[in-house]
Amino acid sequence: MDTLLAEVNAEPPGGRLVVGDERIRDFLVAFSRRLLRPDLARRHPELGSLGFFLRKGELARAVARLGDGVAGQRRAPRGLVLHFPPANVDTIFVYSWALSALAGNHNVVRISSRSAGAADAVLEALNDVLAEADPAVARTQRMVTYDRDDTLTAALSAACDLRVLWGGDASVTALRRHPIRPLARELAFPDRSSFAAISVAGWRSAPAQQRRAAVAGFANDLYWFDQAACSSPRDLCWVGDPADAEHARAEFTGLLAEEISLRGWRVDPAMAVEKYVATYGLAAEGAATRVTFAGNALAEVELAGLEELQRGWLGAGTVCHVTVGSLAELAPAIRRKDQTLAHFGFTLADLDDFVTLVAGRGLDRIVPFGQALTFAGVWDGLDLLHEFTRIITVA
C-alpha cells in the first residue's frame, strides 16, 4: 500500500495534472470510442450511456461550466481522491472516477471483487486504451481490488484529500469508521429510493407511438442493473381519475409485456421465488391488495395506498402501482431518501409546481421515462465536477 500511495502521489511525467488536463481528456475520449464500439454495445447496452457521457464535446462542456478564471477565481484539483463504488451497479464508478480525473485529481478506485459483467468489460476497455495513453494517466489513475481489509482501507482513507462513498447505508457507515485527514472532505451516496409517475390524462392524449416509446424507456429504467440501482423505480403512481387510470394501466401493462418479450429478458427462477415471497408478503401484511405475475419477468402489486410506497428492493421486474388524484396528493409522501421521479404525460408547469410543493422533503432528479438510469454531472443534488475541485481566489 505504501508503494501504491507513493507512486500515485508522485509528480507524473510531463508535470502535474490541471483541471481539464488534455492528457486526461484524450484518454477519456479514446475510452469513450472504445465503449461505443458495436460489439461491446450489443453485450452491454448500458455502456452506451457511459460512452456518450465521455465524448469530447461533453467533456468540453463540463469543464466550461466550471467557469475557471472568471471574476478572480481559479479552479484547482483537490489532490488524491479515493472512491468506493457499489458492487450492485457495476459501472457507476467510471462516472465518478472520470469526472474526478477530468478535474485533475489523482485517483484510487477500489473495485469490489463481487463486481462482474459490465464492470469486467469496462476494465478490459480501460486497459486497452491505457496502453496508448500518456504515461501520466497510468501514474495517476489506479483501479485496485482487495477483499475486505480494514488495514488497507484505513491507510487509503488517511492519505486521501477527498473520499467518495457509494453503497448501502450500512456500507457507508462501516467505511466512515476509518478517519480521513482534517482538511479532507467526503461525498457519500448511500441508500436512495426512486419511483415513477404517469399522468392519466397525458397518457390518454399521447399518440400510440409515444406511449409505446414511453414503455420502452420505462423497461430500461426497470430492468437494467436488475432494478437494484438507487434511481430504478420501485413504485408507479397513476395520477388522475381512478377509472381512467385502470384502463391506462391495462394498456401500459400489455405494452410492457410486449417489450419484455421483444428484448428477450428473463428472470431466473431463484429471483422469481424471491419476488413471490416479497410481494405476497406485502399482501399478507395488508400493504398490497392484489399481486399478479406475468411469468417470471414481471410482478405487479396493487398498493393499499400512498402510505405503502415501497422503497426497498423486491426483486427484478417488480412494479408497485398506486393511484392518486393529483401530484399535490403525492407531495406529502415524499421523503428525504427519495432520489428520482421518472415521469410521463405531465407538463413542465405541472412538474415545477410539484417541486414547489415537495420543498425540502426530498427528490433530487425529475426525468422522463428512460432517463432514470442516465448518469449526469449533477447527482443527488451535487455538482460533482465542482465538488472534485477547489477554488483559489486571486485578487
Coordinates of N, CA and C in Angstrom, one line a residue, residues 154-271:
A154 N -8.1 1.8 5.9 CA -7.7 2.8 6.8 C -6.5 3.6 6.2
A155 N -5.6 2.9 5.6 CA -4.4 3.6 5.1 C -4.8 4.5 3.9
L156 N -5.6 4.0 3.0 CA -6.1 4.8 1.9 C -6.9 6.0 2.4
S157 N -7.8 5.8 3.4 CA -8.6 6.9 3.9 C -7.7 8.0 4.5
A158 N -6.7 7.6 5.2 CA -5.8 8.5 5.9 C -5.0 9.3 4.9
A159 N -4.9 8.8 3.7 CA -4.0 9.5 2.7 C -4.7 10.4 1.8
C160 N -6.1 10.3 1.7 CA -6.8 11.0 0.6 C -7.2 12.4 1.0
D161 N -7.5 13.2 0.0 CA -8.0 14.5 0.2 C -9.5 14.6 0.0
L162 N -10.0 13.6 -0.7 CA -11.5 13.5 -0.8 C -11.8 12.0 -0.9
R163 N -12.9 11.6 -0.1 CA -13.3 10.2 -0.2 C -14.7 10.2 -0.7
V164 N -15.0 9.3 -1.7 CA -16.3 9.2 -2.3 C -16.9 7.8 -2.0
L165 N -18.0 7.8 -1.3 CA -18.6 6.5 -0.8 C -19.9 6.3 -1.5
W166 N -20.0 5.1 -2.1 CA -21.2 4.7 -2.8 C -21.7 3.4 -2.1
G167 N -23.0 3.2 -1.9 CA -23.4 1.9 -1.4 C -24.5 2.0 -0.4
G168 N -24.9 0.9 0.2 CA -25.9 0.9 1.2 C -25.6 1.7 2.4
D169 N -26.6 2.0 3.2 CA -26.3 2.8 4.5 C -25.3 2.1 5.4
A170 N -25.4 0.8 5.5 CA -24.5 0.0 6.3 C -23.1 0.1 5.8
S171 N -22.9 0.0 4.5 CA -21.6 0.1 3.9 C -21.0 1.5 4.2
V172 N -21.7 2.5 4.0 CA -21.2 3.9 4.2 C -20.9 4.1 5.6
T173 N -21.7 3.6 6.5 CA -21.4 3.7 8.0 C -20.1 3.0 8.4
A174 N -20.0 1.8 7.8 CA -18.8 1.0 8.1 C -17.5 1.7 7.6
L175 N -17.6 2.2 6.4 CA -16.4 2.9 5.8 C -16.1 4.2 6.6
R176 N -17.1 4.8 7.2 CA -16.8 6.1 7.9 C -16.1 5.8 9.3
R177 N -16.0 4.6 9.6 CA -15.2 4.3 10.9 C -13.8 4.6 10.7
H178 N -13.3 4.7 9.4 CA -11.9 5.0 9.1 C -11.8 6.5 8.9
P179 N -11.1 7.1 9.7 CA -11.0 8.6 9.7 C -10.2 9.1 8.4
I180 N -10.6 10.3 8.0 CA -9.8 11.0 7.0 C -9.1 12.2 7.6
R181 N -8.2 12.8 6.9 CA -7.5 13.9 7.5 C -8.4 15.1 7.7
P182 N -8.0 16.0 8.7 CA -8.9 17.1 9.0 C -9.2 18.0 7.8
L183 N -8.3 18.2 6.8 CA -8.6 19.0 5.7 C -9.3 18.2 4.5
A184 N -9.4 16.9 4.7 CA -10.0 16.1 3.7 C -11.6 16.3 3.7
R185 N -12.2 16.0 2.6 CA -13.7 16.1 2.5 C -14.2 14.7 2.1
E186 N -15.6 14.6 2.2 CA -16.2 13.3 1.9 C -17.5 13.6 1.2
L187 N -17.8 12.8 0.2 CA -19.1 12.7 -0.5 C -19.6 11.3 -0.3
A188 N -20.9 11.2 0.1 CA -21.5 10.0 0.4 C -22.8 9.8 -0.4
F189 N -22.9 8.7 -1.0 CA -24.1 8.4 -1.8 C -24.7 7.1 -1.3
P190 N -25.5 7.1 -0.2 CA -26.0 5.9 0.5 C -27.3 5.4 -0.2
D191 N -28.0 4.6 0.6 CA -29.3 4.1 0.1 C -30.2 5.2 -0.4
R192 N -30.8 5.1 -1.6 CA -31.8 6.0 -2.0 C -32.9 5.2 -2.6
S193 N -34.1 5.8 -2.8 CA -35.2 5.1 -3.5 C -35.8 6.0 -4.5
S194 N -36.4 5.4 -5.5 CA -37.0 6.2 -6.6 C -38.3 5.6 -7.1
F195 N -39.1 6.4 -7.8 CA -40.4 5.9 -8.3 C -40.7 6.6 -9.6
A196 N -41.9 6.3 -10.1 CA -42.3 6.8 -11.4 C -43.7 7.3 -11.3
A197 N -44.1 8.2 -12.2 CA -45.5 8.7 -12.2 C -46.0 8.9 -13.6
I198 N -47.2 8.6 -13.9 CA -47.8 8.8 -15.2 C -49.1 9.7 -15.0
S199 N -49.2 10.7 -15.8 CA -50.4 11.5 -15.9 C -51.4 10.7 -16.7
V200 N -52.5 10.3 -16.1 CA -53.5 9.5 -16.9 C -54.1 10.3 -18.1
A201 N -54.3 11.6 -17.9 CA -54.8 12.4 -19.0 C -53.7 12.6 -20.0
G202 N -52.5 12.7 -19.6 CA -51.3 12.8 -20.6 C -51.2 11.5 -21.3
W203 N -51.4 10.4 -20.7 CA -51.3 9.1 -21.3 C -52.3 8.9 -22.4
R204 N -53.6 9.3 -22.0 CA -54.7 9.1 -23.0 C -54.6 10.0 -24.2
S205 N -54.0 11.2 -24.0 CA -53.9 12.1 -25.1 C -52.6 11.9 -26.0
A206 N -51.7 11.1 -25.5 CA -50.5 10.9 -26.3 C -50.7 9.9 -27.4
P207 N -50.0 10.2 -28.6 CA -50.1 9.2 -29.7 C -49.6 7.9 -29.3
A208 N -50.1 6.8 -30.0 CA -49.8 5.5 -29.7 C -48.3 5.2 -29.8
Q209 N -47.6 5.8 -30.7 CA -46.1 5.7 -30.9 C -45.4 6.2 -29.6
Q210 N -45.9 7.4 -29.1 CA -45.3 8.0 -28.0 C -45.5 7.1 -26.7
R211 N -46.7 6.5 -26.6 CA -47.0 5.7 -25.4 C -46.0 4.5 -25.5
R212 N -45.9 3.9 -26.7 CA -45.0 2.7 -26.8 C -43.6 3.1 -26.5
A213 N -43.1 4.2 -26.9 CA -41.7 4.7 -26.6 C -41.6 4.9 -25.1
A214 N -42.6 5.4 -24.5 CA -42.5 5.6 -23.0 C -42.4 4.3 -22.3
V215 N -43.1 3.3 -22.7 CA -43.0 2.0 -22.1 C -41.6 1.4 -22.3
A216 N -41.1 1.6 -23.5 CA -39.7 1.1 -23.8 C -38.7 1.7 -22.8
G217 N -38.8 3.0 -22.6 CA -38.0 3.7 -21.7 C -38.1 3.3 -20.3
F218 N -39.4 3.1 -19.9 CA -39.6 2.6 -18.5 C -39.0 1.2 -18.3
A219 N -39.1 0.3 -19.4 CA -38.5 -1.0 -19.3 C -37.0 -0.9 -19.0
N220 N -36.3 0.0 -19.7 CA -34.9 0.2 -19.4 C -34.6 0.6 -18.0
D221 N -35.4 1.5 -17.5 CA -35.3 2.0 -16.1 C -35.5 0.9 -15.1
L222 N -36.4 -0.1 -15.5 CA -36.8 -1.1 -14.6 C -35.8 -2.3 -14.6
Y223 N -35.3 -2.7 -15.7 CA -34.5 -3.9 -15.8 C -33.0 -3.8 -15.8
W224 N -32.5 -2.7 -16.2 CA -31.0 -2.5 -16.2 C -30.6 -2.6 -14.7
F225 N -29.5 -3.2 -14.4 CA -29.0 -3.4 -13.1 C -30.0 -4.2 -12.2
D226 N -30.9 -5.0 -12.8 CA -31.8 -5.8 -12.0 C -32.7 -5.0 -11.1
Q227 N -33.0 -3.7 -11.4 CA -33.8 -2.8 -10.6 C -33.2 -2.5 -9.3
A228 N -31.9 -2.8 -9.1 CA -31.2 -2.5 -7.8 C -30.6 -1.2 -7.7
A229 N -30.5 -0.4 -8.8 CA -29.9 0.9 -8.7 C -30.7 1.9 -7.9
C230 N -30.1 2.8 -7.3 CA -30.8 3.8 -6.5 C -31.9 4.6 -7.3
S231 N -31.7 4.7 -8.6 CA -32.6 5.5 -9.4 C -33.6 4.6 -10.2
S232 N -33.6 3.3 -9.9 CA -34.5 2.4 -10.6 C -35.9 2.6 -9.9
P233 N -37.0 2.8 -10.6 CA -38.3 2.9 -10.0 C -38.8 1.6 -9.3
R234 N -39.3 1.7 -8.1 CA -40.0 0.6 -7.5 C -41.5 0.7 -7.5
D235 N -42.0 2.0 -7.5 CA -43.4 2.3 -7.5 C -43.8 3.1 -8.7
L236 N -45.0 2.8 -9.2 CA -45.5 3.6 -10.3 C -46.9 4.2 -9.9
C237 N -46.9 5.6 -9.8 CA -48.1 6.3 -9.4 C -48.9 6.8 -10.6
W238 N -50.1 6.4 -10.6 CA -51.1 6.8 -11.7 C -51.8 8.1 -11.2
V239 N -51.7 9.2 -11.9 CA -52.2 10.4 -11.4 C -53.4 10.8 -12.3
G240 N -54.6 10.8 -11.7 CA -55.8 11.1 -12.4 C -57.0 10.4 -11.9
D241 N -58.0 10.3 -12.8 CA -59.3 9.6 -12.5 C -59.1 8.1 -12.3
P242 N -59.5 7.5 -11.2 CA -59.3 6.1 -11.0 C -59.8 5.2 -12.1
A243 N -61.0 5.4 -12.6 CA -61.5 4.5 -13.7 C -60.6 4.6 -14.9
D244 N -60.3 5.9 -15.3 CA -59.4 6.1 -16.5 C -58.0 5.5 -16.2
A245 N -57.6 5.6 -15.0 CA -56.2 5.0 -14.6 C -56.2 3.5 -14.8
E246 N -57.3 2.8 -14.5 CA -57.4 1.4 -14.6 C -57.3 1.0 -16.1
H247 N -57.9 1.7 -17.0 CA -57.8 1.4 -18.4 C -56.4 1.7 -18.9
A248 N -55.8 2.8 -18.5 CA -54.5 3.2 -19.0 C -53.5 2.2 -18.5
R249 N -53.7 1.7 -17.3 CA -52.7 0.7 -16.7 C -52.8 -0.6 -17.4
A250 N -54.0 -1.0 -17.8 CA -54.1 -2.3 -18.6 C -53.4 -2.2 -19.9
E251 N -53.5 -1.0 -20.6 CA -52.8 -0.9 -21.9 C -51.3 -0.8 -21.6
F252 N -50.8 -0.1 -20.6 CA -49.4 0.0 -20.2 C -48.8 -1.3 -19.9
T253 N -49.5 -2.2 -19.1 CA -49.0 -3.5 -18.8 C -48.9 -4.4 -20.0
G254 N -49.9 -4.3 -20.9 CA -49.8 -5.1 -22.1 C -48.6 -4.7 -23.0
L255 N -48.3 -3.4 -23.1 CA -47.2 -2.9 -23.9 C -45.9 -3.3 -23.2
L256 N -45.9 -3.3 -21.8 CA -44.6 -3.6 -21.1 C -44.3 -5.1 -21.3
A257 N -45.4 -6.0 -21.3 CA -45.2 -7.4 -21.5 C -44.6 -7.6 -22.9
E258 N -45.1 -6.9 -23.9 CA -44.6 -7.0 -25.3 C -43.1 -6.6 -25.3
E259 N -42.8 -5.5 -24.6 CA -41.4 -5.0 -24.6 C -40.5 -6.0 -24.0
I260 N -40.9 -6.6 -22.9 CA -40.1 -7.7 -22.2 C -39.9 -8.8 -23.2
S261 N -40.9 -9.3 -23.9 CA -40.8 -10.4 -24.8 C -39.8 -10.0 -26.0
L262 N -40.0 -8.8 -26.5 CA -39.2 -8.3 -27.6 C -37.7 -8.3 -27.2
R263 N -37.4 -7.9 -26.0 CA -36.0 -7.8 -25.6 C -35.4 -9.2 -25.2
G264 N -36.3 -10.1 -25.0 CA -35.9 -11.4 -24.6 C -35.4 -11.5 -23.1
W265 N -35.9 -10.6 -22.3 CA -35.5 -10.5 -20.9 C -36.0 -11.7 -20.1
R266 N -35.2 -12.3 -19.3 CA -35.6 -13.4 -18.4 C -35.2 -13.1 -17.0
V267 N -36.0 -13.6 -16.1 CA -35.6 -13.5 -14.7 C -35.5 -15.0 -14.2
D268 N -34.4 -15.3 -13.6 CA -34.2 -16.7 -13.2 C -35.1 -17.2 -12.1
P269 N -35.3 -18.5 -12.0 CA -36.3 -19.0 -11.1 C -36.1 -18.6 -9.6
A270 N -34.8 -18.5 -9.2 CA -34.5 -18.1 -7.9 C -34.9 -16.7 -7.6
M271 N -34.7 -15.8 -8.6 CA -35.2 -14.4 -8.4 C -36.7 -14.4 -8.4

